[in-house]
PDB file of C-alpha atoms in Angstrom:
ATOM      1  CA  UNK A   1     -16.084  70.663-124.030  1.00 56.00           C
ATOM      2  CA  UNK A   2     -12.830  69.352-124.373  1.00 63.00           C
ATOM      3  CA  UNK A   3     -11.444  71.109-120.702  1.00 65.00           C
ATOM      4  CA  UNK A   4     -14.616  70.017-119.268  1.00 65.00           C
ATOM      5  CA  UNK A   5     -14.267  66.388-120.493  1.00 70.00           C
ATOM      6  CA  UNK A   6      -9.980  66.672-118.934  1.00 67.00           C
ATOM      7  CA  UNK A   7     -11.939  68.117-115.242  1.00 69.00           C
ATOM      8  CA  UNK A   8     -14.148  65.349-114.959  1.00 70.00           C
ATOM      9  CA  UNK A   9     -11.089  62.522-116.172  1.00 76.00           C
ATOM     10  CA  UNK A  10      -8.795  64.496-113.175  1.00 69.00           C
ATOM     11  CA  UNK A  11     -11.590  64.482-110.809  1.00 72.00           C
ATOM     12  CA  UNK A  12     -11.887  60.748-111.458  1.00 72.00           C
ATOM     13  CA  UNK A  13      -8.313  60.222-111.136  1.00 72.00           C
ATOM     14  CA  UNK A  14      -8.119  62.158-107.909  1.00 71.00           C
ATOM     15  CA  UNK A  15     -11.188  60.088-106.215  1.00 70.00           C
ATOM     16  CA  UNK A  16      -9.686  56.925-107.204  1.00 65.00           C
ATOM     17  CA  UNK A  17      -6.264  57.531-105.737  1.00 62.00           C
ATOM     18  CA  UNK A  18      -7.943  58.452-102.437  1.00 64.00           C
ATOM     19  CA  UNK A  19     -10.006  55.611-102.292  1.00 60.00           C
ATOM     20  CA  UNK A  20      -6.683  53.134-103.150  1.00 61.00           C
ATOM     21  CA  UNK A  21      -4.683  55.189-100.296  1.00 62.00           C
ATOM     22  CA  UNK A  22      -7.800  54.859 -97.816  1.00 62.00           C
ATOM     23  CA  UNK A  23      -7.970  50.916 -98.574  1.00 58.00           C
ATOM     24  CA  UNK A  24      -3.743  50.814 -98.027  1.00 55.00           C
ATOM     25  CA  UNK A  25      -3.673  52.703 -94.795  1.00 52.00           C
ATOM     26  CA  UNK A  26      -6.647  50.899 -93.306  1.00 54.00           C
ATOM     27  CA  UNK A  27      -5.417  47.407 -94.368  1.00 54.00           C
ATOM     28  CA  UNK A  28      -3.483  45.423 -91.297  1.00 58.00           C
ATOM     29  CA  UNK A  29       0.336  44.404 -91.856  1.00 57.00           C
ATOM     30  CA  UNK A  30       0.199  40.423 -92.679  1.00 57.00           C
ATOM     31  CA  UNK A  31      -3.802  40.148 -93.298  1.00 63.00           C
ATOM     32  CA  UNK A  32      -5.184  39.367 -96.514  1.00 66.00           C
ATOM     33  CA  UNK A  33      -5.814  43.198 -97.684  1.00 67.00           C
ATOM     34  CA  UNK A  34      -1.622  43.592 -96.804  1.00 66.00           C
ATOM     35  CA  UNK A  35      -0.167  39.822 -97.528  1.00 68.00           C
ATOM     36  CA  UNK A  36       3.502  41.127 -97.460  1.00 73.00           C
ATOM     37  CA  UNK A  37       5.042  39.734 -94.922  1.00 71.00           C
ATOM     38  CA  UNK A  38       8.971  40.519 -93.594  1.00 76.00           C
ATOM     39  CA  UNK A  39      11.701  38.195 -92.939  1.00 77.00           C
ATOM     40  CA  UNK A  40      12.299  40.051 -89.502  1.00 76.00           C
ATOM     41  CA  UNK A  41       8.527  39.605 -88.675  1.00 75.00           C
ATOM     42  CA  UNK A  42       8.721  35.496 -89.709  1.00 74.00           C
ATOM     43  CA  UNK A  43      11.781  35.357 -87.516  1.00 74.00           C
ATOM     44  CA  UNK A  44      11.269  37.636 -84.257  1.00 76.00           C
ATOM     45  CA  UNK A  45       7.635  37.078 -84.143  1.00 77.00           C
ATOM     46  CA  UNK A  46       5.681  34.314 -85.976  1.00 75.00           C
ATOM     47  CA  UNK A  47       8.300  31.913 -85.330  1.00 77.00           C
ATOM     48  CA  UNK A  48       8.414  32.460 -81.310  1.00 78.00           C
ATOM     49  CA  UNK A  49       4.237  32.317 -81.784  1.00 80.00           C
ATOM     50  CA  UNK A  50       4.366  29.038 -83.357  1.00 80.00           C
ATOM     51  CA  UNK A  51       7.109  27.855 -80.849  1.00 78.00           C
ATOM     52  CA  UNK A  52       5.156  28.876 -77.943  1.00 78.00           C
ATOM     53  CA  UNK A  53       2.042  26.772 -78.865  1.00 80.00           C
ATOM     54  CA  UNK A  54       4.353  23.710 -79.663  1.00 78.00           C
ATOM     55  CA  UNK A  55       5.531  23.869 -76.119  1.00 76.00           C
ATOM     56  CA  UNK A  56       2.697  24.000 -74.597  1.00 77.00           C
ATOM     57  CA  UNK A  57       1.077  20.900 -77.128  1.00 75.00           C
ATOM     58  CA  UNK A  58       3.904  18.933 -75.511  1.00 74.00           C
ATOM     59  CA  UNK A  59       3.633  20.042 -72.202  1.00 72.00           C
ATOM     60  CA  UNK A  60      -0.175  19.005 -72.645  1.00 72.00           C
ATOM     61  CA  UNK A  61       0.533  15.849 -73.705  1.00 70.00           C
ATOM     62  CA  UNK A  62       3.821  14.773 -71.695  1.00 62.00           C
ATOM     63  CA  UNK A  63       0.970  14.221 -68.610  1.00 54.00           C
ATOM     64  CA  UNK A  64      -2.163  12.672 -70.522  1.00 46.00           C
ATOM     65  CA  UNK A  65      -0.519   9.289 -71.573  1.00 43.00           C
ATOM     66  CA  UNK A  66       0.214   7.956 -67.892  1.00 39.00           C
ATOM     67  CA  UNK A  67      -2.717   8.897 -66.262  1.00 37.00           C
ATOM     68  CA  UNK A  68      -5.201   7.500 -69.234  1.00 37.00           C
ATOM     69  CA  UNK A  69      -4.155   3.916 -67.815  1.00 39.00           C
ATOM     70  CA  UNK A  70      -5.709   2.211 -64.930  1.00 39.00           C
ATOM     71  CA  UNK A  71      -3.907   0.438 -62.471  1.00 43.00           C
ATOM     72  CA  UNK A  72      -0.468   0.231 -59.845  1.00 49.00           C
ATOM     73  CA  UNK A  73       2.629   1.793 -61.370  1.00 52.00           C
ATOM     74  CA  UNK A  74       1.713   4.229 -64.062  1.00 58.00           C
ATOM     75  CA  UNK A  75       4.476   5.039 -66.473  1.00 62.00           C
ATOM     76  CA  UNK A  76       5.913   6.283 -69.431  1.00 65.00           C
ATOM     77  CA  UNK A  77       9.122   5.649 -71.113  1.00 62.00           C
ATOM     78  CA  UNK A  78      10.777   7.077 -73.911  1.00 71.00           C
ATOM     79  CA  UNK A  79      13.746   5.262 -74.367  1.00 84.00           C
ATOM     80  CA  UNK A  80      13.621   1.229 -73.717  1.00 86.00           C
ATOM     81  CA  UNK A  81      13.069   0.766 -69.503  1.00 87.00           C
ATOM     82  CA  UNK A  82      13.712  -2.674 -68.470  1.00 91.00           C
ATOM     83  CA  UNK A  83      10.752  -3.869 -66.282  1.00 91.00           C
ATOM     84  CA  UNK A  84      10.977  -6.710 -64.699  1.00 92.00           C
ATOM     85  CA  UNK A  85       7.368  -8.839 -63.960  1.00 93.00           C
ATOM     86  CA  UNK A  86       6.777 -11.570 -61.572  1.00 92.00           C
ATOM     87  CA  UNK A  87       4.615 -14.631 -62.105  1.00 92.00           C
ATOM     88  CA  UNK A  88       0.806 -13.501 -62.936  1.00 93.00           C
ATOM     89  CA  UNK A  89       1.560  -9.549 -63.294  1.00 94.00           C
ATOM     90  CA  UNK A  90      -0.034  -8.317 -66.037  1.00 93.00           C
ATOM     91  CA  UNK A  91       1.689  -4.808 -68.253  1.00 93.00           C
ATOM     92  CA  UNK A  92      -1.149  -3.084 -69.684  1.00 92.00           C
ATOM     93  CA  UNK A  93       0.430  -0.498 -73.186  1.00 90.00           C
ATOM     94  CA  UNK A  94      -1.109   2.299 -74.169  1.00 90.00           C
ATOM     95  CA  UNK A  95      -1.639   2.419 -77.885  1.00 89.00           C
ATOM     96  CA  UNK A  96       1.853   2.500 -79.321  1.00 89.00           C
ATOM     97  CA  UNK A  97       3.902   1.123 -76.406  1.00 91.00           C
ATOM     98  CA  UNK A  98       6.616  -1.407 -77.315  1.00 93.00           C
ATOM     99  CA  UNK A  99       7.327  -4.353 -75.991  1.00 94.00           C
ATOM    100  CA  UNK A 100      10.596  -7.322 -76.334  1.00 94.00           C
ATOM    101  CA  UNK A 101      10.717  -9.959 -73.900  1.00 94.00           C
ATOM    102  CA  UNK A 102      14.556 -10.640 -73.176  1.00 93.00           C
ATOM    103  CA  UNK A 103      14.074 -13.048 -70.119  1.00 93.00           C
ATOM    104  CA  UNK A 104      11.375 -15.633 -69.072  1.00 93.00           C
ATOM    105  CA  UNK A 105       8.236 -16.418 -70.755  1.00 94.00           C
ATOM    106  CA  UNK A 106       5.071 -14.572 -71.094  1.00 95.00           C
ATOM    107  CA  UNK A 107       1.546 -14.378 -73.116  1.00 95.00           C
ATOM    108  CA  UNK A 108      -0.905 -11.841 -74.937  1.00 93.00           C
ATOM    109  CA  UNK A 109      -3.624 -10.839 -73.143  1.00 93.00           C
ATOM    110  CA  UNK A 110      -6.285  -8.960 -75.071  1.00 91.00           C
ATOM    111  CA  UNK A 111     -10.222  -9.549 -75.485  1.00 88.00           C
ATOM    112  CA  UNK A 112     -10.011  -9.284 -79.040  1.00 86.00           C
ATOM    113  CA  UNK A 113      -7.970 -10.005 -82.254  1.00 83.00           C
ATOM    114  CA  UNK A 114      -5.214  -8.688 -82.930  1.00 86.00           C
ATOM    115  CA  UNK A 115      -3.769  -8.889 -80.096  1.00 87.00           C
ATOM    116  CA  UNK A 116       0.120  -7.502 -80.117  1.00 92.00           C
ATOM    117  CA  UNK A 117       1.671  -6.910 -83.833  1.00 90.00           C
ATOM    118  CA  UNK A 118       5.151  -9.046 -83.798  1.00 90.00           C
ATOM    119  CA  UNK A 119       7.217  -6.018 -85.833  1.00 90.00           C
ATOM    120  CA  UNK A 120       9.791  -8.523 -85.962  1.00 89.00           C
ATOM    121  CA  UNK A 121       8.045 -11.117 -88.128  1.00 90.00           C
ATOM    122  CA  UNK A 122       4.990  -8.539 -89.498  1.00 88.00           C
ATOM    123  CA  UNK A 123       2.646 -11.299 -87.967  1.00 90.00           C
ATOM    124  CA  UNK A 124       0.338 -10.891 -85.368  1.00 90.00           C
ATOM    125  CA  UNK A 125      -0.054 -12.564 -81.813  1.00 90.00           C
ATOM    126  CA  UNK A 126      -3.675 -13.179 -80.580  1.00 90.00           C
ATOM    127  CA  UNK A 127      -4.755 -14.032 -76.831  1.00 91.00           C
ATOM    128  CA  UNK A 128      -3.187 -16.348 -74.807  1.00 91.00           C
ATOM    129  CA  UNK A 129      -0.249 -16.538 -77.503  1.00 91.00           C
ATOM    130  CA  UNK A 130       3.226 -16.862 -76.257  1.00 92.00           C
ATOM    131  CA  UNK A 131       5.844 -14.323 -76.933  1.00 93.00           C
ATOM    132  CA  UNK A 132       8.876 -15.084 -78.647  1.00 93.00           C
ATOM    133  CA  UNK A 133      12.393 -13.786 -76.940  1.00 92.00           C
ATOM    134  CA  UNK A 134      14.168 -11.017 -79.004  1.00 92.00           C
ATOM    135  CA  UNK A 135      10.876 -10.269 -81.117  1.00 93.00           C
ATOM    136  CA  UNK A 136       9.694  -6.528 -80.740  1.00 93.00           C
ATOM    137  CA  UNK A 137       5.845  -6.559 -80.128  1.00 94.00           C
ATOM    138  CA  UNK A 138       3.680  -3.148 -80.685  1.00 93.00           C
ATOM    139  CA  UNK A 139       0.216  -2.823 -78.972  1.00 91.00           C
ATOM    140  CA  UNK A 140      -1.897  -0.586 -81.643  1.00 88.00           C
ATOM    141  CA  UNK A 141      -5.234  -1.131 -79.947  1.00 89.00           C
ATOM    142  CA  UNK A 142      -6.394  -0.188 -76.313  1.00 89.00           C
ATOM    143  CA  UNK A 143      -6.168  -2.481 -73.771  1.00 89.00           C
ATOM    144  CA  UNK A 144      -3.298  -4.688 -75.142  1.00 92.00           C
ATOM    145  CA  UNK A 145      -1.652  -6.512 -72.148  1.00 93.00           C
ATOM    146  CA  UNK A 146       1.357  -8.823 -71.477  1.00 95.00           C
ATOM    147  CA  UNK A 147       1.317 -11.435 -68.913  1.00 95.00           C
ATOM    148  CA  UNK A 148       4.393 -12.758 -67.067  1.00 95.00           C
ATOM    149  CA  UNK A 149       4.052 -16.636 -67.218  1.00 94.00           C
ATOM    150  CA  UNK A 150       7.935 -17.158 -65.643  1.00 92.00           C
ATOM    151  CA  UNK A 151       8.827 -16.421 -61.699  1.00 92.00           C
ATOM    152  CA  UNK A 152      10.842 -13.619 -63.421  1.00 92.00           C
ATOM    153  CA  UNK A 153      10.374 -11.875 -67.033  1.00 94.00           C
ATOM    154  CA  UNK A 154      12.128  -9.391 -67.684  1.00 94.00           C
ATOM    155  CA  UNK A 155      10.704  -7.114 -70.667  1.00 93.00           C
ATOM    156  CA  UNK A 156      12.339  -3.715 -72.984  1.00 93.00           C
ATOM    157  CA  UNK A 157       9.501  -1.690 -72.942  1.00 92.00           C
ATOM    158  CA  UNK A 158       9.108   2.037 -74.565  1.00 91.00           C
ATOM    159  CA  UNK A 159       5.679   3.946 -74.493  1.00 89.00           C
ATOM    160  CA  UNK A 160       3.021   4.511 -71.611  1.00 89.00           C
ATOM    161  CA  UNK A 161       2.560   1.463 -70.169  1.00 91.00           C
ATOM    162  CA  UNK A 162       0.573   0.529 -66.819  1.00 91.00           C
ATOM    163  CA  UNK A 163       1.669  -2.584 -64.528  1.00 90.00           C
ATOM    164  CA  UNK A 164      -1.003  -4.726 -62.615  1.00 88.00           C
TER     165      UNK A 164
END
């Protein structure tokens, strides 16, 4: 009974075992049967994955934000760009474009409240409100406009911004 009862605990034993070494061989390196991952794999492989679908995220959106605006004289800007704006021109910002008037005078243009956020003063500047020199103005709404009241105005402007 007893050598009966040690075959069928071996036999057990034996079956188990296969099953674990089945379930190891058949599970995929990095899924959730095999979770172990390498340093070598995060650094030679994941990591150039990830960077390649960064790249292409900014490549995707470098285009989108000058061509989403209507209008003559499409841009984008980085860095400050001074543009200069005659009497009656009109910069349209995309949502996030910055704006500090340095020379002349000009007004917000906008169909609804708020109009440009004045980051200088944390106030806000509704339509047909003049902008103060030296005071950095964000558009955080679509269609958010400037309009060049002086012969000349000259504005800092960073973001995609559209000129009309």
């Amino acid at each position: 009974m007893k050598r009966k009862n040690c075959l069928f605990r071996l036999a057990a034993a034996a079956a188990l075992c296969g099953v674990l070494m089945t379930t190891a061989l058949a599970a995929e390196a990095g899924s959730a049967q095999d979770p172990l991952v390498t340093l070598s794999y995060l650094n030679e492989t994941f990591m150039n994955t990830i960077m390649a679908r960064v790249d292409e995220k900014i490549a995707a959106r470098t285009g989108q934000p000058g061509g989403q605006l209507s209008g003559g004289g499409a841009a984008t800007a980085a860095e400050f760009t001074v543009v200069t704006l005659s009497s009656g021109q009109t910069l349209t910002g995309g949502i996030g474009c910055e704006v500090m008037l340095r020379v002349g005078t000009a007004v917000c243009v906008t169909p609804s409240a708020p109009g440009l956020i004045d980051e200088t003063t944390a106030g806000t500047l509704n339509n047909g409100g003049a902008l103060a020199q030296n005071h950095l103005y964000m558009m955080t709404i679509e269609n958010r406009a400037v309009r060049a009241t002086a012969a000349t105005t000259k504005l800092l402007v960073r973001g995609s911004y559209a000129i009309a």
